[in-house]
Amino acid sequence: MTVPTARVGVDIGGTKTAAALVGADGEVLGRRLAPTPAGSGPAAVLDTAARLARELLDPGDAGPVGVGTAGTVEPGTGTIRYATDSLPGWSGTPVADELAARLARPVRVTNDVNAAGLGESWVGAARGRRELLLVAVGTGLGGALLRDGRISTGARGGAGEVGHLPAPGAERLRCGCGRYGHLEGIASGTGLAAAYALQTGVRISGRDVAERAAAGEPVAREVVERAATALGRALAGLVALLDPQAVVLAGGAADALLPAARAAFTAELPTAWTDVPLLPAALGADAVVVGAARLAGQPGHDGQADGIPAVPTDERTRA
């Protein structure tokens, strides 16, 4: 018998889909994982997500399931407004409605980076901090903004997307949106690879650039330092604009960028915000499923809490 207040969170990505049963204290009680059948279309992706969730659900509990998914999610409907080619045909998919029909229970859907922000705020690096900016540095550059412990979506579901900020040094680097000069173009895995290729003519992955930088290769170190400095300065400016209690850096390229990013961040912070920390994410691969479960337990449109308690406010963590 599962814990009554446990909730299932689902992470739908371009290569893998994961589900987890998460207790009321944020502990992962069970996991399921499968390759995402992206090439087979949205219905196959949804079938996989529903199967994994069903394996963890308590038949006696009809509470909501939470989902963090790649793509921009339309607030209030759980429909995908925009998605990249990593999930062909995903744009326009009514994920909440389709999964609710498959699972016979309510489904709450958000972007995967938003879900990670919820997870890190709840039981991760920013535990207890209800005002949070999370930035995920991977192939691209994503962001999430939390206000009073809840996702701030903006009008179109895209609030917190820091990757499209103008960034000095990125003028010759192409962002995933197709334009040049954006933060994602310099401070992402793709950006590291592109900047290294511009300087050397050698095409390697962003991960390889980071590894060469760690090994002391001068050009790779210069590329990583420049990217991290641009990221740290941008984050400091966002702190002054958004006034979070903390900034969390997540994603596969975060470790490589964090030291220099933190130095630039600290140097650039205005005096009133010097106590806002730049923290490494703590939940790793579980961040999205934990945050999705957190979303499932938050009050919905009907005002019902459905189990998982709100992130506690700890005055000692307030900025």
PDB file of C-alpha atoms in Angstrom:
ATOM      1  CA  MET A   1       0.000   0.000   0.000  1.00  0.00           C
ATOM      2  CA  THR A   2       1.490   3.356  -0.993  1.00  0.00           C
ATOM      3  CA  VAL A   3       1.627   6.397   1.249  1.00  0.00           C
ATOM      4  CA  PRO A   4      -1.713   8.264   0.784  1.00  0.00           C
ATOM      5  CA  THR A   5      -0.064  11.623   0.149  1.00  0.00           C
ATOM      6  CA  ALA A   6       2.529  10.282  -2.302  1.00  0.00           C
ATOM      7  CA  ARG A   7       2.234  11.605  -5.849  1.00  0.00           C
ATOM      8  CA  VAL A   8       3.560  10.470  -9.204  1.00  0.00           C
ATOM      9  CA  GLY A   9       5.717  12.835 -11.236  1.00  0.00           C
ATOM     10  CA  VAL A  10       6.590  12.235 -14.883  1.00  0.00           C
ATOM     11  CA  ASP A  11       9.498  13.641 -16.922  1.00  0.00           C
ATOM     12  CA  ILE A  12       8.980  13.560 -20.711  1.00  0.00           C
ATOM     13  CA  GLY A  13      12.183  14.300 -22.607  1.00  0.00           C
ATOM     14  CA  GLY A  14      13.350  13.837 -26.158  1.00  0.00           C
ATOM     15  CA  THR A  15      15.341  10.672 -25.406  1.00  0.00           C
ATOM     16  CA  LYS A  16      13.920   9.280 -22.175  1.00  0.00           C
ATOM     17  CA  THR A  17      10.717   9.319 -20.158  1.00  0.00           C
ATOM     18  CA  ALA A  18      10.853   8.809 -16.393  1.00  0.00           C
ATOM     19  CA  ALA A  19       8.231   8.468 -13.691  1.00  0.00           C
ATOM     20  CA  ALA A  20       8.654   8.460  -9.927  1.00  0.00           C
ATOM     21  CA  LEU A  21       6.479   7.949  -6.892  1.00  0.00           C
ATOM     22  CA  VAL A  22       7.379  10.778  -4.507  1.00  0.00           C
ATOM     23  CA  GLY A  23       6.423  10.880  -0.853  1.00  0.00           C
ATOM     24  CA  ALA A  24       5.086  13.864   1.049  1.00  0.00           C
ATOM     25  CA  ASP A  25       8.633  14.585   2.262  1.00  0.00           C
ATOM     26  CA  GLY A  26      10.068  14.652  -1.270  1.00  0.00           C
ATOM     27  CA  GLU A  27      11.669  11.210  -1.039  1.00  0.00           C
ATOM     28  CA  VAL A  28      11.588   9.138  -4.228  1.00  0.00           C
ATOM     29  CA  LEU A  29       9.864   5.868  -3.311  1.00  0.00           C
ATOM     30  CA  GLY A  30       9.950   4.211  -6.730  1.00  0.00           C
ATOM     31  CA  ARG A  31      11.109   4.874 -10.281  1.00  0.00           C
ATOM     32  CA  ARG A  32      10.313   3.780 -13.810  1.00  0.00           C
ATOM     33  CA  LEU A  33      12.300   4.658 -16.952  1.00  0.00           C
ATOM     34  CA  ALA A  34      11.882   4.020 -20.690  1.00  0.00           C
ATOM     35  CA  PRO A  35      13.195   5.409 -23.969  1.00  0.00           C
ATOM     36  CA  THR A  36      10.925   8.096 -25.411  1.00  0.00           C
ATOM     37  CA  PRO A  37       9.483   6.834 -28.720  1.00  0.00           C
ATOM     38  CA  ALA A  38       9.779  10.331 -30.185  1.00  0.00           C
ATOM     39  CA  GLY A  39       9.974   9.135 -33.787  1.00  0.00           C
ATOM     40  CA  SER A  40       6.658   7.301 -33.434  1.00  0.00           C
ATOM     41  CA  GLY A  41       4.697  10.466 -32.733  1.00  0.00           C
ATOM     42  CA  PRO A  42       2.915  12.122 -29.793  1.00  0.00           C
ATOM     43  CA  ALA A  43       0.433   9.288 -29.163  1.00  0.00           C
ATOM     44  CA  ALA A  44       3.263   6.807 -28.620  1.00  0.00           C
ATOM     45  CA  VAL A  45       5.052   9.258 -26.312  1.00  0.00           C
ATOM     46  CA  LEU A  46       1.874   9.740 -24.268  1.00  0.00           C
ATOM     47  CA  ASP A  47       1.244   5.982 -24.140  1.00  0.00           C
ATOM     48  CA  THR A  48       4.738   5.452 -22.732  1.00  0.00           C
ATOM     49  CA  ALA A  49       4.312   8.174 -20.117  1.00  0.00           C
ATOM     50  CA  ALA A  50       0.922   6.778 -19.075  1.00  0.00           C
ATOM     51  CA  ARG A  51       2.288   3.238 -18.794  1.00  0.00           C
ATOM     52  CA  LEU A  52       5.145   4.297 -16.533  1.00  0.00           C
ATOM     53  CA  ALA A  53       2.848   6.383 -14.335  1.00  0.00           C
ATOM     54  CA  ARG A  54       0.274   3.593 -14.114  1.00  0.00           C
ATOM     55  CA  GLU A  55       2.892   1.188 -12.778  1.00  0.00           C
ATOM     56  CA  LEU A  56       3.404   3.493  -9.769  1.00  0.00           C
ATOM     57  CA  LEU A  57      -0.111   4.739  -9.102  1.00  0.00           C
ATOM     58  CA  ASP A  58      -2.202   3.549  -6.180  1.00  0.00           C
ATOM     59  CA  PRO A  59      -5.574   2.439  -7.632  1.00  0.00           C
ATOM     60  CA  GLY A  60      -7.246   3.601  -4.438  1.00  0.00           C
ATOM     61  CA  ASP A  61      -6.002   7.179  -4.797  1.00  0.00           C
ATOM     62  CA  ALA A  62      -7.437   9.265  -7.644  1.00  0.00           C
ATOM     63  CA  GLY A  63      -5.228  12.287  -6.975  1.00  0.00           C
ATOM     64  CA  PRO A  64      -3.473  14.218  -9.746  1.00  0.00           C
ATOM     65  CA  VAL A  65      -0.330  13.243 -11.611  1.00  0.00           C
ATOM     66  CA  GLY A  66       2.270  15.909 -12.394  1.00  0.00           C
ATOM     67  CA  VAL A  67       4.234  16.150 -15.623  1.00  0.00           C
ATOM     68  CA  GLY A  68       7.335  18.079 -16.610  1.00  0.00           C
ATOM     69  CA  THR A  69       7.850  18.028 -20.349  1.00  0.00           C
ATOM     70  CA  ALA A  70      10.146  19.434 -22.979  1.00  0.00           C
ATOM     71  CA  GLY A  71       8.543  22.354 -24.780  1.00  0.00           C
ATOM     72  CA  THR A  72       6.629  25.484 -23.836  1.00  0.00           C
ATOM     73  CA  VAL A  73       3.376  24.645 -22.060  1.00  0.00           C
ATOM     74  CA  GLU A  74       0.289  26.817 -22.369  1.00  0.00           C
ATOM     75  CA  PRO A  75      -0.758  27.942 -18.877  1.00  0.00           C
ATOM     76  CA  GLY A  76      -4.102  26.614 -17.729  1.00  0.00           C
ATOM     77  CA  THR A  77      -4.547  24.005 -20.469  1.00  0.00           C
ATOM     78  CA  GLY A  78      -1.436  21.823 -20.378  1.00  0.00           C
ATOM     79  CA  THR A  79      -1.116  22.000 -24.168  1.00  0.00           C
ATOM     80  CA  ILE A  80       2.281  22.309 -25.834  1.00  0.00           C
ATOM     81  CA  ARG A  81       2.652  25.701 -27.502  1.00  0.00           C
ATOM     82  CA  TYR A  82       6.098  25.082 -28.940  1.00  0.00           C
ATOM     83  CA  ALA A  83       8.605  22.226 -29.011  1.00  0.00           C
ATOM     84  CA  THR A  84      11.837  21.500 -30.828  1.00  0.00           C
ATOM     85  CA  ASP A  85      12.500  18.661 -33.237  1.00  0.00           C
ATOM     86  CA  SER A  86      13.606  16.440 -30.346  1.00  0.00           C
ATOM     87  CA  LEU A  87       9.890  15.600 -30.046  1.00  0.00           C
ATOM     88  CA  PRO A  88       8.459  15.687 -33.586  1.00  0.00           C
ATOM     89  CA  GLY A  89       4.833  16.788 -33.708  1.00  0.00           C
ATOM     90  CA  TRP A  90       4.771  17.639 -30.003  1.00  0.00           C
ATOM     91  CA  SER A  91       3.668  21.242 -30.626  1.00  0.00           C
ATOM     92  CA  GLY A  92      -0.079  21.465 -30.210  1.00  0.00           C
ATOM     93  CA  THR A  93      -0.364  18.244 -28.205  1.00  0.00           C
ATOM     94  CA  PRO A  94      -2.938  18.559 -25.362  1.00  0.00           C
ATOM     95  CA  VAL A  95      -0.759  16.654 -22.907  1.00  0.00           C
ATOM     96  CA  ALA A  96      -2.900  17.244 -19.815  1.00  0.00           C
ATOM     97  CA  ASP A  97      -6.131  16.143 -21.470  1.00  0.00           C
ATOM     98  CA  GLU A  98      -4.599  13.156 -23.264  1.00  0.00           C
ATOM     99  CA  LEU A  99      -2.875  11.792 -20.175  1.00  0.00           C
ATOM    100  CA  ALA A 100      -5.917  12.468 -17.994  1.00  0.00           C
ATOM    101  CA  ALA A 101      -7.968  10.320 -20.368  1.00  0.00           C
ATOM    102  CA  ARG A 102      -5.387   7.529 -20.264  1.00  0.00           C
ATOM    103  CA  LEU A 103      -4.994   7.616 -16.488  1.00  0.00           C
ATOM    104  CA  ALA A 104      -8.562   8.510 -15.456  1.00  0.00           C
ATOM    105  CA  ARG A 105      -7.378  11.238 -13.098  1.00  0.00           C
ATOM    106  CA  PRO A 106      -6.366  14.909 -13.263  1.00  0.00           C
ATOM    107  CA  VAL A 107      -2.977  15.707 -14.806  1.00  0.00           C
ATOM    108  CA  ARG A 108      -1.035  18.926 -14.261  1.00  0.00           C
ATOM    109  CA  VAL A 109       1.618  19.831 -16.808  1.00  0.00           C
ATOM    110  CA  THR A 110       4.495  22.284 -16.896  1.00  0.00           C
ATOM    111  CA  ASN A 111       7.781  22.720 -18.727  1.00  0.00           C
ATOM    112  CA  ASP A 112      10.543  20.407 -17.500  1.00  0.00           C
ATOM    113  CA  VAL A 113      12.797  23.244 -16.322  1.00  0.00           C
ATOM    114  CA  ASN A 114       9.893  24.707 -14.357  1.00  0.00           C
ATOM    115  CA  ALA A 115       9.408  21.316 -12.720  1.00  0.00           C
ATOM    116  CA  ALA A 116      13.102  21.182 -11.850  1.00  0.00           C
ATOM    117  CA  GLY A 117      12.761  24.591 -10.212  1.00  0.00           C
ATOM    118  CA  LEU A 118       9.892  23.320  -8.077  1.00  0.00           C
ATOM    119  CA  GLY A 119      11.921  20.290  -7.051  1.00  0.00           C
ATOM    120  CA  GLU A 120      15.005  22.282  -6.100  1.00  0.00           C
ATOM    121  CA  SER A 121      12.885  24.776  -4.143  1.00  0.00           C
ATOM    122  CA  TRP A 122      11.067  22.010  -2.298  1.00  0.00           C
ATOM    123  CA  VAL A 123      13.788  19.543  -1.277  1.00  0.00           C
ATOM    124  CA  GLY A 124      16.881  20.464  -3.287  1.00  0.00           C
ATOM    125  CA  ALA A 125      19.595  23.110  -3.300  1.00  0.00           C
ATOM    126  CA  ALA A 126      17.150  25.941  -2.552  1.00  0.00           C
ATOM    127  CA  ARG A 127      15.063  24.051   0.022  1.00  0.00           C
ATOM    128  CA  GLY A 128      12.581  26.382   1.675  1.00  0.00           C
ATOM    129  CA  ARG A 129      13.271  29.329  -0.632  1.00  0.00           C
ATOM    130  CA  ARG A 130       9.987  30.257  -2.264  1.00  0.00           C
ATOM    131  CA  GLU A 131      11.377  32.984  -4.549  1.00  0.00           C
ATOM    132  CA  LEU A 132      13.781  31.315  -6.958  1.00  0.00           C
ATOM    133  CA  LEU A 133      15.417  31.600 -10.350  1.00  0.00           C
ATOM    134  CA  LEU A 134      16.704  28.304 -11.765  1.00  0.00           C
ATOM    135  CA  VAL A 135      18.805  28.211 -14.921  1.00  0.00           C
ATOM    136  CA  ALA A 136      19.471  24.928 -16.709  1.00  0.00           C
ATOM    137  CA  VAL A 137      22.632  24.820 -18.848  1.00  0.00           C
ATOM    138  CA  GLY A 138      22.587  21.920 -21.266  1.00  0.00           C
ATOM    139  CA  THR A 139      22.461  21.702 -25.039  1.00  0.00           C
ATOM    140  CA  GLY A 140      20.477  24.936 -24.760  1.00  0.00           C
ATOM    141  CA  LEU A 141      19.780  27.347 -21.915  1.00  0.00           C
ATOM    142  CA  GLY A 142      16.473  27.221 -20.060  1.00  0.00           C
ATOM    143  CA  GLY A 143      15.095  28.959 -17.019  1.00  0.00           C
ATOM    144  CA  ALA A 144      12.346  28.833 -14.423  1.00  0.00           C
ATOM    145  CA  LEU A 145      10.986  31.491 -12.114  1.00  0.00           C
ATOM    146  CA  LEU A 146       9.193  30.687  -8.850  1.00  0.00           C
ATOM    147  CA  ARG A 147       7.061  33.194  -6.978  1.00  0.00           C
ATOM    148  CA  ASP A 148       5.858  32.282  -3.469  1.00  0.00           C
ATOM    149  CA  GLY A 149       6.709  28.637  -4.122  1.00  0.00           C
ATOM    150  CA  ARG A 150       4.739  28.385  -7.364  1.00  0.00           C
ATOM    151  CA  ILE A 151       5.759  28.531 -11.002  1.00  0.00           C
ATOM    152  CA  SER A 152       5.451  31.946 -12.590  1.00  0.00           C
ATOM    153  CA  THR A 153       4.460  31.127 -16.154  1.00  0.00           C
ATOM    154  CA  GLY A 154       3.894  34.543 -17.679  1.00  0.00           C
ATOM    155  CA  ALA A 155       1.199  35.131 -20.269  1.00  0.00           C
ATOM    156  CA  ARG A 156       2.400  32.417 -22.675  1.00  0.00           C
ATOM    157  CA  GLY A 157       4.140  29.912 -20.430  1.00  0.00           C
ATOM    158  CA  GLY A 158       7.604  31.260 -21.213  1.00  0.00           C
ATOM    159  CA  ALA A 159       8.524  33.255 -18.097  1.00  0.00           C
ATOM    160  CA  GLY A 160      12.091  32.650 -16.955  1.00  0.00           C
ATOM    161  CA  GLU A 161      13.488  31.820 -20.386  1.00  0.00           C
ATOM    162  CA  VAL A 162      16.809  33.549 -19.906  1.00  0.00           C
ATOM    163  CA  GLY A 163      18.458  32.140 -23.012  1.00  0.00           C
ATOM    164  CA  HIS A 164      17.247  34.915 -25.292  1.00  0.00           C
ATOM    165  CA  LEU A 165      18.754  37.796 -23.334  1.00  0.00           C
ATOM    166  CA  PRO A 166      21.288  39.809 -25.365  1.00  0.00           C
ATOM    167  CA  ALA A 167      24.828  38.867 -24.323  1.00  0.00           C
ATOM    168  CA  PRO A 168      28.092  40.648 -25.144  1.00  0.00           C
ATOM    169  CA  GLY A 169      30.479  38.250 -26.880  1.00  0.00           C
ATOM    170  CA  ALA A 170      27.727  36.226 -28.532  1.00  0.00           C
ATOM    171  CA  GLU A 171      27.424  38.349 -31.673  1.00  0.00           C
ATOM    172  CA  ARG A 172      28.827  35.594 -33.945  1.00  0.00           C
ATOM    173  CA  LEU A 173      27.143  32.728 -32.111  1.00  0.00           C
ATOM    174  CA  ARG A 174      23.735  31.405 -33.106  1.00  0.00           C
ATOM    175  CA  CYS A 175      21.013  30.847 -30.510  1.00  0.00           C
ATOM    176  CA  GLY A 176      18.603  27.925 -30.783  1.00  0.00           C
ATOM    177  CA  CYS A 177      15.904  30.416 -31.803  1.00  0.00           C
ATOM    178  CA  GLY A 178      17.908  31.162 -34.956  1.00  0.00           C
ATOM    179  CA  ARG A 179      19.147  34.625 -34.004  1.00  0.00           C
ATOM    180  CA  TYR A 180      22.629  35.740 -33.009  1.00  0.00           C
ATOM    181  CA  GLY A 181      23.856  37.521 -29.912  1.00  0.00           C
ATOM    182  CA  HIS A 182      21.758  35.744 -27.275  1.00  0.00           C
ATOM    183  CA  LEU A 183      22.945  34.273 -23.971  1.00  0.00           C
ATOM    184  CA  GLU A 184      22.125  30.731 -25.111  1.00  0.00           C
ATOM    185  CA  GLY A 185      24.437  31.250 -28.064  1.00  0.00           C
ATOM    186  CA  ILE A 186      27.439  31.595 -25.767  1.00  0.00           C
ATOM    187  CA  ALA A 187      26.526  29.974 -22.416  1.00  0.00           C
ATOM    188  CA  SER A 188      25.276  26.511 -23.409  1.00  0.00           C
ATOM    189  CA  GLY A 189      26.722  23.236 -24.610  1.00  0.00           C
ATOM    190  CA  THR A 190      25.985  24.237 -28.188  1.00  0.00           C
ATOM    191  CA  GLY A 191      27.525  27.649 -27.547  1.00  0.00           C
ATOM    192  CA  LEU A 192      30.744  26.174 -26.160  1.00  0.00           C
ATOM    193  CA  ALA A 193      31.077  23.940 -29.222  1.00  0.00           C
ATOM    194  CA  ALA A 194      30.387  26.801 -31.633  1.00  0.00           C
ATOM    195  CA  ALA A 195      32.811  29.208 -29.945  1.00  0.00           C
ATOM    196  CA  TYR A 196      35.552  26.577 -29.908  1.00  0.00           C
ATOM    197  CA  ALA A 197      34.998  25.855 -33.600  1.00  0.00           C
ATOM    198  CA  LEU A 198      35.221  29.575 -34.437  1.00  0.00           C
ATOM    199  CA  GLN A 199      38.614  29.848 -32.739  1.00  0.00           C
ATOM    200  CA  THR A 200      40.147  26.540 -33.798  1.00  0.00           C
ATOM    201  CA  GLY A 201      38.238  25.248 -36.818  1.00  0.00           C
ATOM    202  CA  VAL A 202      37.757  22.011 -34.871  1.00  0.00           C
ATOM    203  CA  ARG A 203      34.225  20.779 -34.265  1.00  0.00           C
ATOM    204  CA  ILE A 204      33.751  18.943 -30.968  1.00  0.00           C
ATOM    205  CA  SER A 205      30.895  18.755 -28.480  1.00  0.00           C
ATOM    206  CA  GLY A 206      30.365  21.203 -25.657  1.00  0.00           C
ATOM    207  CA  ARG A 207      31.123  18.384 -23.221  1.00  0.00           C
ATOM    208  CA  ASP A 208      34.458  17.829 -24.934  1.00  0.00           C
ATOM    209  CA  VAL A 209      35.235  21.546 -24.736  1.00  0.00           C
ATOM    210  CA  ALA A 210      34.561  21.454 -20.988  1.00  0.00           C
ATOM    211  CA  GLU A 211      36.774  18.394 -20.571  1.00  0.00           C
ATOM    212  CA  ARG A 212      39.609  20.027 -22.519  1.00  0.00           C
ATOM    213  CA  ALA A 213      39.249  23.148 -20.393  1.00  0.00           C
ATOM    214  CA  ALA A 214      39.456  21.073 -17.216  1.00  0.00           C
ATOM    215  CA  ALA A 215      42.609  19.442 -18.612  1.00  0.00           C
ATOM    216  CA  GLY A 216      44.157  22.891 -19.085  1.00  0.00           C
ATOM    217  CA  GLU A 217      43.900  23.435 -22.847  1.00  0.00           C
ATOM    218  CA  PRO A 218      44.237  27.247 -23.292  1.00  0.00           C
ATOM    219  CA  VAL A 219      41.634  27.789 -26.019  1.00  0.00           C
ATOM    220  CA  ALA A 220      39.042  25.602 -24.295  1.00  0.00           C
ATOM    221  CA  ARG A 221      39.672  27.376 -21.000  1.00  0.00           C
ATOM    222  CA  GLU A 222      39.205  30.740 -22.706  1.00  0.00           C
ATOM    223  CA  VAL A 223      35.931  29.596 -24.278  1.00  0.00           C
ATOM    224  CA  VAL A 224      34.561  28.286 -20.984  1.00  0.00           C
ATOM    225  CA  GLU A 225      35.710  31.362 -19.047  1.00  0.00           C
ATOM    226  CA  ARG A 226      34.071  33.706 -21.542  1.00  0.00           C
ATOM    227  CA  ALA A 227      30.804  31.749 -21.498  1.00  0.00           C
ATOM    228  CA  ALA A 228      30.732  31.520 -17.708  1.00  0.00           C
ATOM    229  CA  THR A 229      31.459  35.219 -17.284  1.00  0.00           C
ATOM    230  CA  ALA A 230      28.633  36.157 -19.639  1.00  0.00           C
ATOM    231  CA  LEU A 231      26.291  33.851 -17.747  1.00  0.00           C
ATOM    232  CA  GLY A 232      27.303  35.118 -14.292  1.00  0.00           C
ATOM    233  CA  ARG A 233      26.909  38.761 -15.251  1.00  0.00           C
ATOM    234  CA  ALA A 234      23.502  38.127 -16.821  1.00  0.00           C
ATOM    235  CA  LEU A 235      22.312  36.276 -13.728  1.00  0.00           C
ATOM    236  CA  ALA A 236      23.429  39.137 -11.482  1.00  0.00           C
ATOM    237  CA  GLY A 237      21.367  41.545 -13.556  1.00  0.00           C
ATOM    238  CA  LEU A 238      18.374  39.229 -13.318  1.00  0.00           C
ATOM    239  CA  VAL A 239      18.701  39.126  -9.542  1.00  0.00           C
ATOM    240  CA  ALA A 240      18.308  42.896  -9.445  1.00  0.00           C
ATOM    241  CA  LEU A 241      15.285  42.653 -11.740  1.00  0.00           C
ATOM    242  CA  LEU A 242      13.500  39.648 -10.213  1.00  0.00           C
ATOM    243  CA  ASP A 243      14.650  39.785  -6.566  1.00  0.00           C
ATOM    244  CA  PRO A 244      14.851  36.014  -5.891  1.00  0.00           C
ATOM    245  CA  GLN A 245      16.135  34.469  -2.672  1.00  0.00           C
ATOM    246  CA  ALA A 246      18.578  32.316  -4.620  1.00  0.00           C
ATOM    247  CA  VAL A 247      19.700  31.358  -8.102  1.00  0.00           C
ATOM    248  CA  VAL A 248      20.253  27.668  -8.871  1.00  0.00           C
ATOM    249  CA  LEU A 249      22.419  26.481 -11.753  1.00  0.00           C
ATOM    250  CA  ALA A 250      21.458  23.069 -13.137  1.00  0.00           C
ATOM    251  CA  GLY A 251      22.159  20.991 -16.234  1.00  0.00           C
ATOM    252  CA  GLY A 252      24.959  19.001 -17.797  1.00  0.00           C
ATOM    253  CA  ALA A 253      27.255  21.985 -18.426  1.00  0.00           C
ATOM    254  CA  ALA A 254      26.684  23.641 -15.041  1.00  0.00           C
ATOM    255  CA  ASP A 255      29.714  22.151 -13.312  1.00  0.00           C
ATOM    256  CA  ALA A 256      32.080  23.448 -15.980  1.00  0.00           C
ATOM    257  CA  LEU A 257      30.672  26.975 -15.869  1.00  0.00           C
ATOM    258  CA  LEU A 258      29.896  27.391 -12.185  1.00  0.00           C
ATOM    259  CA  PRO A 259      33.273  28.576 -10.775  1.00  0.00           C
ATOM    260  CA  ALA A 260      33.807  31.429 -13.228  1.00  0.00           C
ATOM    261  CA  ALA A 261      30.086  32.183 -13.391  1.00  0.00           C
ATOM    262  CA  ARG A 262      29.965  32.534  -9.602  1.00  0.00           C
ATOM    263  CA  ALA A 263      32.959  34.894  -9.630  1.00  0.00           C
ATOM    264  CA  ALA A 264      31.333  37.119 -12.258  1.00  0.00           C
ATOM    265  CA  PHE A 265      27.964  36.877 -10.521  1.00  0.00           C
ATOM    266  CA  THR A 266      29.425  37.957  -7.173  1.00  0.00           C
ATOM    267  CA  ALA A 267      31.389  40.826  -8.707  1.00  0.00           C
ATOM    268  CA  GLU A 268      28.371  42.141 -10.596  1.00  0.00           C
ATOM    269  CA  LEU A 269      25.669  41.900  -7.899  1.00  0.00           C
ATOM    270  CA  PRO A 270      24.380  45.291  -6.717  1.00  0.00           C
ATOM    271  CA  THR A 271      24.917  45.954  -3.017  1.00  0.00           C
ATOM    272  CA  ALA A 272      21.304  45.298  -2.023  1.00  0.00           C
ATOM    273  CA  TRP A 273      21.486  41.720  -3.335  1.00  0.00           C
ATOM    274  CA  THR A 274      24.945  40.570  -2.244  1.00  0.00           C
ATOM    275  CA  ASP A 275      23.437  37.907   0.028  1.00  0.00           C
ATOM    276  CA  VAL A 276      21.698  36.115  -2.871  1.00  0.00           C
ATOM    277  CA  PRO A 277      23.647  32.900  -3.526  1.00  0.00           C
ATOM    278  CA  LEU A 278      24.370  31.160  -6.819  1.00  0.00           C
ATOM    279  CA  LEU A 279      23.953  27.474  -5.946  1.00  0.00           C
ATOM    280  CA  PRO A 280      24.636  24.212  -7.800  1.00  0.00           C
ATOM    281  CA  ALA A 281      21.527  22.072  -8.264  1.00  0.00           C
ATOM    282  CA  ALA A 282      21.261  19.129  -5.873  1.00  0.00           C
ATOM    283  CA  LEU A 283      18.629  16.731  -7.238  1.00  0.00           C
ATOM    284  CA  GLY A 284      20.319  15.644 -10.464  1.00  0.00           C
ATOM    285  CA  ALA A 285      18.199  13.426 -12.705  1.00  0.00           C
ATOM    286  CA  ASP A 286      15.379  13.350 -10.133  1.00  0.00           C
ATOM    287  CA  ALA A 287      14.739  17.108 -10.226  1.00  0.00           C
ATOM    288  CA  VAL A 288      11.991  17.038 -12.855  1.00  0.00           C
ATOM    289  CA  VAL A 289      10.052  14.055 -11.483  1.00  0.00           C
ATOM    290  CA  VAL A 290      10.259  15.404  -7.924  1.00  0.00           C
ATOM    291  CA  GLY A 291       9.118  18.836  -9.080  1.00  0.00           C
ATOM    292  CA  ALA A 292       6.326  17.326 -11.166  1.00  0.00           C
ATOM    293  CA  ALA A 293       5.098  15.433  -8.119  1.00  0.00           C
ATOM    294  CA  ARG A 294       5.261  18.690  -6.174  1.00  0.00           C
ATOM    295  CA  LEU A 295       3.122  20.305  -8.874  1.00  0.00           C
ATOM    296  CA  ALA A 296       0.583  17.501  -8.566  1.00  0.00           C
ATOM    297  CA  GLY A 297       0.257  18.219  -4.860  1.00  0.00           C
ATOM    298  CA  GLN A 298      -0.163  21.983  -5.137  1.00  0.00           C
ATOM    299  CA  PRO A 299      -3.606  23.578  -5.068  1.00  0.00           C
ATOM    300  CA  GLY A 300      -5.116  23.470  -8.538  1.00  0.00           C
ATOM    301  CA  HIS A 301      -7.886  25.454 -10.134  1.00  0.00           C
ATOM    302  CA  ASP A 302     -10.321  23.831  -7.724  1.00  0.00           C
ATOM    303  CA  GLY A 303      -8.288  25.034  -4.745  1.00  0.00           C
ATOM    304  CA  GLN A 304      -7.730  21.514  -3.384  1.00  0.00           C
ATOM    305  CA  ALA A 305      -4.253  20.707  -2.087  1.00  0.00           C
ATOM    306  CA  ASP A 306      -4.312  16.999  -3.027  1.00  0.00           C
ATOM    307  CA  GLY A 307      -1.694  15.811  -0.614  1.00  0.00           C
ATOM    308  CA  ILE A 308       1.840  17.160  -0.843  1.00  0.00           C
ATOM    309  CA  PRO A 309       2.228  20.167   1.459  1.00  0.00           C
ATOM    310  CA  ALA A 310       3.448  23.541   0.324  1.00  0.00           C
ATOM    311  CA  VAL A 311       7.147  24.332   0.469  1.00  0.00           C
ATOM    312  CA  PRO A 312       7.685  25.488   4.057  1.00  0.00           C
ATOM    313  CA  THR A 313       8.769  29.057   4.606  1.00  0.00           C
ATOM    314  CA  ASP A 314      11.965  29.271   6.619  1.00  0.00           C
ATOM    315  CA  GLU A 315      12.695  32.867   7.506  1.00  0.00           C
ATOM    316  CA  ARG A 316      16.404  32.021   7.831  1.00  0.00           C
ATOM    317  CA  THR A 317      16.572  31.336   4.106  1.00  0.00           C
ATOM    318  CA  ARG A 318      14.973  34.553   3.027  1.00  0.00           C
ATOM    319  CA  ALA A 319      17.196  36.947   1.096  1.00  0.00           C
TER     320      ALA A 319
END
